[in-house]
PDB file of C-alpha atoms in Angstrom:
ATOM      1  CA  MET A   1       0.000   0.000   0.000  1.00  0.00           C
ATOM      2  CA  PRO A   2       1.468   3.395  -1.013  1.00  0.00           C
ATOM      3  CA  THR A   3       2.374   5.676   1.881  1.00  0.00           C
ATOM      4  CA  ASP A   4       2.592   9.023   0.056  1.00  0.00           C
ATOM      5  CA  PRO A   5      -0.607  11.071   0.448  1.00  0.00           C
ATOM      6  CA  LEU A   6      -0.561  11.794  -3.311  1.00  0.00           C
ATOM      7  CA  ALA A   7      -0.662   8.075  -4.203  1.00  0.00           C
ATOM      8  CA  TRP A   8      -3.595   6.558  -6.043  1.00  0.00           C
ATOM      9  CA  GLU A   9      -4.932   3.140  -5.059  1.00  0.00           C
ATOM     10  CA  THR A  10      -5.425   0.647  -7.885  1.00  0.00           C
ATOM     11  CA  ASP A  11      -8.566  -1.463  -7.434  1.00  0.00           C
ATOM     12  CA  ASP A  12      -8.520  -3.329 -10.754  1.00  0.00           C
ATOM     13  CA  ARG A  13      -6.263  -3.632 -13.793  1.00  0.00           C
ATOM     14  CA  ARG A  14      -6.913  -5.064 -17.251  1.00  0.00           C
ATOM     15  CA  VAL A  15      -5.341  -4.909 -20.703  1.00  0.00           C
ATOM     16  CA  ALA A  16      -7.854  -3.023 -22.827  1.00  0.00           C
ATOM     17  CA  TYR A  17      -5.936  -3.369 -26.096  1.00  0.00           C
ATOM     18  CA  SER A  18      -2.884  -5.351 -27.124  1.00  0.00           C
ATOM     19  CA  CYS A  19      -0.739  -5.230 -30.249  1.00  0.00           C
ATOM     20  CA  PRO A  20       2.851  -6.072 -31.169  1.00  0.00           C
ATOM     21  CA  GLY A  21       5.075  -3.712 -29.191  1.00  0.00           C
ATOM     22  CA  PHE A  22       2.715  -2.321 -26.569  1.00  0.00           C
ATOM     23  CA  ASP A  23      -0.502  -2.713 -24.590  1.00  0.00           C
ATOM     24  CA  ILE A  24      -3.061  -0.184 -23.414  1.00  0.00           C
ATOM     25  CA  VAL A  25      -3.883  -0.807 -19.747  1.00  0.00           C
ATOM     26  CA  ASN A  26      -7.098   0.302 -18.041  1.00  0.00           C
ATOM     27  CA  GLU A  27      -7.038   0.669 -14.263  1.00  0.00           C
ATOM     28  CA  SER A  28      -9.866   1.415 -11.856  1.00  0.00           C
ATOM     29  CA  VAL A  29      -8.320   3.739  -9.283  1.00  0.00           C
ATOM     30  CA  ARG A  30      -9.213   5.603  -6.117  1.00  0.00           C
ATOM     31  CA  LEU A  31      -7.770   9.104  -5.831  1.00  0.00           C
ATOM     32  CA  PRO A  32      -6.507  10.555  -2.532  1.00  0.00           C
ATOM     33  CA  ASP A  33      -9.829  12.360  -1.995  1.00  0.00           C
ATOM     34  CA  GLY A  34     -11.736   9.058  -2.373  1.00  0.00           C
ATOM     35  CA  THR A  35     -12.965   9.681  -5.938  1.00  0.00           C
ATOM     36  CA  GLU A  36     -13.160   6.506  -8.035  1.00  0.00           C
ATOM     37  CA  THR A  37     -12.263   6.775 -11.710  1.00  0.00           C
ATOM     38  CA  ASP A  38     -10.517   5.002 -14.593  1.00  0.00           C
ATOM     39  CA  PHE A  39      -6.986   5.634 -15.840  1.00  0.00           C
ATOM     40  CA  ASP A  40      -5.580   4.362 -19.165  1.00  0.00           C
ATOM     41  CA  TYR A  41      -1.904   4.207 -20.099  1.00  0.00           C
ATOM     42  CA  LEU A  42       0.474   2.619 -22.562  1.00  0.00           C
ATOM     43  CA  THR A  43       2.780  -0.134 -21.295  1.00  0.00           C
ATOM     44  CA  GLU A  44       5.728  -1.432 -23.274  1.00  0.00           C
ATOM     45  CA  PRO A  45       9.128  -3.059 -22.810  1.00  0.00           C
ATOM     46  CA  ALA A  46      12.110  -0.849 -22.032  1.00  0.00           C
ATOM     47  CA  SER A  47      13.815   0.834 -25.003  1.00  0.00           C
ATOM     48  CA  VAL A  48      17.328   1.877 -25.928  1.00  0.00           C
ATOM     49  CA  CYS A  49      18.533   4.932 -27.866  1.00  0.00           C
ATOM     50  CA  ILE A  50      22.072   5.086 -29.190  1.00  0.00           C
ATOM     51  CA  LEU A  51      24.193   8.175 -29.912  1.00  0.00           C
ATOM     52  CA  PRO A  52      26.771   6.474 -32.184  1.00  0.00           C
ATOM     53  CA  PHE A  53      30.061   8.120 -33.146  1.00  0.00           C
ATOM     54  CA  THR A  54      32.321   6.985 -35.994  1.00  0.00           C
ATOM     55  CA  PRO A  55      36.100   6.949 -35.439  1.00  0.00           C
ATOM     56  CA  ASP A  56      36.184  10.339 -37.236  1.00  0.00           C
ATOM     57  CA  GLY A  57      33.696  11.838 -34.736  1.00  0.00           C
ATOM     58  CA  ASP A  58      30.644  11.911 -37.006  1.00  0.00           C
ATOM     59  CA  VAL A  59      27.302  10.703 -35.666  1.00  0.00           C
ATOM     60  CA  VAL A  60      25.513   7.768 -37.291  1.00  0.00           C
ATOM     61  CA  CYS A  61      21.916   8.938 -37.729  1.00  0.00           C
ATOM     62  CA  ILE A  62      18.848   7.465 -39.342  1.00  0.00           C
ATOM     63  CA  GLU A  63      16.098   8.753 -41.567  1.00  0.00           C
ATOM     64  CA  GLU A  64      12.931   6.758 -40.915  1.00  0.00           C
ATOM     65  CA  TRP A  65       9.367   6.931 -42.153  1.00  0.00           C
ATOM     66  CA  ARG A  66       7.033   7.641 -39.205  1.00  0.00           C
ATOM     67  CA  GLN A  67       3.441   6.852 -40.110  1.00  0.00           C
ATOM     68  CA  ALA A  68       1.952   8.642 -37.068  1.00  0.00           C
ATOM     69  CA  VAL A  69       3.276  11.995 -38.344  1.00  0.00           C
ATOM     70  CA  SER A  70       3.286  11.094 -42.085  1.00  0.00           C
ATOM     71  CA  ARG A  71       6.884  12.076 -42.782  1.00  0.00           C
ATOM     72  CA  VAL A  72      10.505  11.030 -42.662  1.00  0.00           C
ATOM     73  CA  SER A  73      11.911  11.601 -39.186  1.00  0.00           C
ATOM     74  CA  HIS A  74      15.594  12.390 -38.688  1.00  0.00           C
ATOM     75  CA  GLY A  75      17.074  10.887 -35.552  1.00  0.00           C
ATOM     76  CA  LEU A  76      19.112   8.224 -33.823  1.00  0.00           C
ATOM     77  CA  PRO A  77      18.783   4.437 -33.706  1.00  0.00           C
ATOM     78  CA  VAL A  78      16.132   3.424 -31.155  1.00  0.00           C
ATOM     79  CA  GLY A  79      14.432   0.153 -30.343  1.00  0.00           C
ATOM     80  CA  GLY A  80      12.844  -2.042 -27.747  1.00  0.00           C
ATOM     81  CA  VAL A  81      14.618  -4.456 -25.454  1.00  0.00           C
ATOM     82  CA  GLU A  82      13.795  -7.995 -26.556  1.00  0.00           C
ATOM     83  CA  PRO A  83      13.518 -11.140 -24.404  1.00  0.00           C
ATOM     84  CA  ASP A  84      16.667 -12.637 -26.005  1.00  0.00           C
ATOM     85  CA  ASP A  85      18.811  -9.606 -25.075  1.00  0.00           C
ATOM     86  CA  ASP A  86      21.223 -10.472 -22.245  1.00  0.00           C
ATOM     87  CA  ASP A  87      21.218  -6.899 -20.940  1.00  0.00           C
ATOM     88  CA  LEU A  88      20.647  -3.289 -22.007  1.00  0.00           C
ATOM     89  CA  GLU A  89      24.053  -3.017 -23.677  1.00  0.00           C
ATOM     90  CA  ALA A  90      23.277  -6.100 -25.780  1.00  0.00           C
ATOM     91  CA  ALA A  91      19.962  -4.508 -26.793  1.00  0.00           C
ATOM     92  CA  ALA A  92      21.729  -1.269 -27.770  1.00  0.00           C
ATOM     93  CA  ARG A  93      24.352  -3.122 -29.814  1.00  0.00           C
ATOM     94  CA  ARG A  94      21.649  -5.192 -31.555  1.00  0.00           C
ATOM     95  CA  GLU A  95      19.513  -2.146 -32.395  1.00  0.00           C
ATOM     96  CA  LEU A  96      22.514  -0.203 -33.717  1.00  0.00           C
ATOM     97  CA  ALA A  97      23.474  -3.094 -36.009  1.00  0.00           C
ATOM     98  CA  GLU A  98      19.911  -3.824 -37.141  1.00  0.00           C
ATOM     99  CA  GLU A  99      18.973  -0.240 -37.980  1.00  0.00           C
ATOM    100  CA  THR A 100      22.277   1.032 -39.385  1.00  0.00           C
ATOM    101  CA  GLY A 101      24.587  -1.895 -40.203  1.00  0.00           C
ATOM    102  CA  TYR A 102      27.186  -0.346 -37.841  1.00  0.00           C
ATOM    103  CA  GLU A 103      28.894  -1.930 -34.841  1.00  0.00           C
ATOM    104  CA  ALA A 104      30.563  -0.087 -31.956  1.00  0.00           C
ATOM    105  CA  ASP A 105      33.924  -0.671 -30.279  1.00  0.00           C
ATOM    106  CA  ASP A 106      32.734   0.828 -26.982  1.00  0.00           C
ATOM    107  CA  LEU A 107      29.328   1.532 -25.473  1.00  0.00           C
ATOM    108  CA  GLU A 108      28.680   3.602 -22.333  1.00  0.00           C
ATOM    109  CA  PRO A 109      25.405   4.453 -20.576  1.00  0.00           C
ATOM    110  CA  LEU A 110      24.384   8.114 -20.880  1.00  0.00           C
ATOM    111  CA  VAL A 111      21.079   8.466 -18.980  1.00  0.00           C
ATOM    112  CA  THR A 112      17.797   6.652 -18.264  1.00  0.00           C
ATOM    113  CA  VAL A 113      14.493   8.532 -18.437  1.00  0.00           C
ATOM    114  CA  GLU A 114      10.725   8.101 -18.251  1.00  0.00           C
ATOM    115  CA  PRO A 115       9.895  10.132 -21.387  1.00  0.00           C
ATOM    116  CA  ALA A 116       6.118  10.262 -20.995  1.00  0.00           C
ATOM    117  CA  ASN A 117       5.244   9.110 -17.459  1.00  0.00           C
ATOM    118  CA  GLY A 118       1.868  10.853 -17.515  1.00  0.00           C
ATOM    119  CA  ILE A 119       0.604   8.462 -20.199  1.00  0.00           C
ATOM    120  CA  ALA A 120       3.100   5.573 -20.369  1.00  0.00           C
ATOM    121  CA  ASP A 121       5.302   3.380 -18.169  1.00  0.00           C
ATOM    122  CA  THR A 122       8.096   3.569 -20.755  1.00  0.00           C
ATOM    123  CA  LEU A 123      11.724   3.474 -19.614  1.00  0.00           C
ATOM    124  CA  MET A 124      14.285   4.626 -22.161  1.00  0.00           C
ATOM    125  CA  HIS A 125      17.982   3.893 -21.696  1.00  0.00           C
ATOM    126  CA  PHE A 126      20.419   6.097 -23.643  1.00  0.00           C
ATOM    127  CA  PHE A 127      23.925   5.022 -24.661  1.00  0.00           C
ATOM    128  CA  VAL A 128      26.923   6.659 -26.313  1.00  0.00           C
ATOM    129  CA  ALA A 129      28.667   4.356 -28.779  1.00  0.00           C
ATOM    130  CA  GLU A 130      32.241   5.035 -29.912  1.00  0.00           C
ATOM    131  CA  GLY A 131      34.242   3.613 -32.809  1.00  0.00           C
ATOM    132  CA  CYS A 132      31.186   2.769 -34.924  1.00  0.00           C
ATOM    133  CA  ARG A 133      31.959   1.220 -38.285  1.00  0.00           C
ATOM    134  CA  PRO A 134      29.713  -0.285 -40.975  1.00  0.00           C
ATOM    135  CA  THR A 135      30.150  -4.043 -40.734  1.00  0.00           C
ATOM    136  CA  ALA A 136      27.037  -5.574 -42.293  1.00  0.00           C
ATOM    137  CA  ASP A 137      23.731  -4.883 -43.975  1.00  0.00           C
ATOM    138  CA  GLN A 138      20.794  -3.548 -42.018  1.00  0.00           C
ATOM    139  CA  ARG A 139      18.410  -6.138 -40.576  1.00  0.00           C
ATOM    140  CA  LEU A 140      15.185  -4.164 -40.421  1.00  0.00           C
ATOM    141  CA  ASP A 141      11.946  -5.341 -38.865  1.00  0.00           C
ATOM    142  CA  HIS A 142       9.060  -5.942 -41.281  1.00  0.00           C
ATOM    143  CA  ASN A 143       7.555  -2.532 -40.481  1.00  0.00           C
ATOM    144  CA  GLU A 144      10.710  -0.365 -40.651  1.00  0.00           C
ATOM    145  CA  SER A 145      11.818   1.908 -43.498  1.00  0.00           C
ATOM    146  CA  ILE A 146      15.210   3.302 -42.460  1.00  0.00           C
ATOM    147  CA  ARG A 147      18.101   4.982 -44.265  1.00  0.00           C
ATOM    148  CA  PRO A 148      21.358   5.372 -42.270  1.00  0.00           C
ATOM    149  CA  THR A 149      23.291   8.623 -42.683  1.00  0.00           C
ATOM    150  CA  THR A 150      26.105  10.435 -40.890  1.00  0.00           C
ATOM    151  CA  ARG A 151      26.358  14.029 -39.651  1.00  0.00           C
ATOM    152  CA  SER A 152      28.950  15.937 -37.744  1.00  0.00           C
ATOM    153  CA  LEU A 153      28.066  16.445 -34.086  1.00  0.00           C
ATOM    154  CA  GLU A 154      27.910  20.187 -34.741  1.00  0.00           C
ATOM    155  CA  ALA A 155      25.428  19.697 -37.607  1.00  0.00           C
ATOM    156  CA  LEU A 156      23.316  17.409 -35.415  1.00  0.00           C
ATOM    157  CA  ILE A 157      23.303  19.965 -32.587  1.00  0.00           C
ATOM    158  CA  ASP A 158      22.335  22.697 -35.065  1.00  0.00           C
ATOM    159  CA  ALA A 159      19.509  20.530 -36.466  1.00  0.00           C
ATOM    160  CA  VAL A 160      18.165  20.025 -32.945  1.00  0.00           C
ATOM    161  CA  ALA A 161      18.512  23.733 -32.077  1.00  0.00           C
ATOM    162  CA  ASP A 162      16.885  24.844 -35.350  1.00  0.00           C
ATOM    163  CA  GLY A 163      13.902  22.504 -34.923  1.00  0.00           C
ATOM    164  CA  GLU A 164      14.794  20.416 -37.978  1.00  0.00           C
ATOM    165  CA  ILE A 165      14.925  17.355 -35.728  1.00  0.00           C
ATOM    166  CA  LEU A 166      11.690  16.850 -33.819  1.00  0.00           C
ATOM    167  CA  ASP A 167      12.242  13.294 -32.584  1.00  0.00           C
ATOM    168  CA  GLY A 168      12.153  13.651 -28.793  1.00  0.00           C
ATOM    169  CA  ARG A 169      14.588  10.820 -28.147  1.00  0.00           C
ATOM    170  CA  THR A 170      17.188  12.404 -30.381  1.00  0.00           C
ATOM    171  CA  VAL A 171      16.627  15.868 -28.908  1.00  0.00           C
ATOM    172  CA  LEU A 172      17.052  14.443 -25.412  1.00  0.00           C
ATOM    173  CA  ALA A 173      20.161  12.389 -26.253  1.00  0.00           C
ATOM    174  CA  VAL A 174      21.952  15.272 -27.971  1.00  0.00           C
ATOM    175  CA  SER A 175      20.921  17.814 -25.330  1.00  0.00           C
ATOM    176  CA  TYR A 176      21.929  15.601 -22.418  1.00  0.00           C
ATOM    177  CA  TYR A 177      25.213  14.721 -24.098  1.00  0.00           C
ATOM    178  CA  GLN A 178      25.997  18.420 -24.566  1.00  0.00           C
ATOM    179  CA  LEU A 179      24.756  19.412 -21.096  1.00  0.00           C
ATOM    180  CA  CYS A 180      26.816  16.780 -19.300  1.00  0.00           C
ATOM    181  CA  GLY A 181      30.009  17.305 -21.293  1.00  0.00           C
ATOM    182  CA  GLY A 182      30.139  14.113 -23.336  1.00  0.00           C
ATOM    183  CA  SER A 183      33.551  13.118 -24.596  1.00  0.00           C
ATOM    184  CA  GLY A 184      32.763  14.423 -28.077  1.00  0.00           C
ATOM    185  CA  SER A 185      31.204  17.717 -26.968  1.00  0.00           C
ATOM    186  CA  GLU A 186      32.678  21.178 -27.224  1.00  0.00           C
ATOM    187  CA  GLU A 187      33.893  22.531 -23.870  1.00  0.00           C
TER     188      GLU A 187
END
C-alpha cells in the first residue's frame, strides 16, 4: 500500500488493447480524496537509444518513415529491449546493427528517463557508442523503413537547435550529451 498522500490506489487492472510492441492498460483507481475513476496508459518493454560516433567523430543517424506523423523523421537508432537480449548493452548493440549496419567498439550508458510518465510506463535507456563502423547490412523489422546517414556532431546539434529534428529521443540524447560534457562535446 502506497504511503505518500498523493498516491492513487489501484482497485482493478486489465489490458484493454494489445498489439505487437505495446498494450493499453485500463485501471480502476481511487484518488486521494476518495474519488473513483478510470486511468488508461500505454505499457511497453524498455527501449534503448544510441548516440553512435564513428572513429572520425561523425554521428551515425537514421532517416525513418514515421506513419503517425506522415513524414521522414531524422534521428538516432532506437528500439525495444527484446527477451533474447542479455542486458541493455546487448539490446543497444543489436539495435545499432539492425537499424544502421554499424557496430561499436565501446558503449557507455548516458542516462535513463521516463519520457512520458503521464501516459506511459516507458523506460528509455540512452547510450553513447564510440568507434562505430559499418560491418554488415541492415536487418530491419518488417515494419521499418530506415536509411542510415552520418552528420557531424555540430550539424546534429544545429539541427536540434533549429527545430529540424523533432524526434524527442534524439533531442534528449543530444541535449543531455551536450549538457553533461560528453567526450565528443565542445567545452
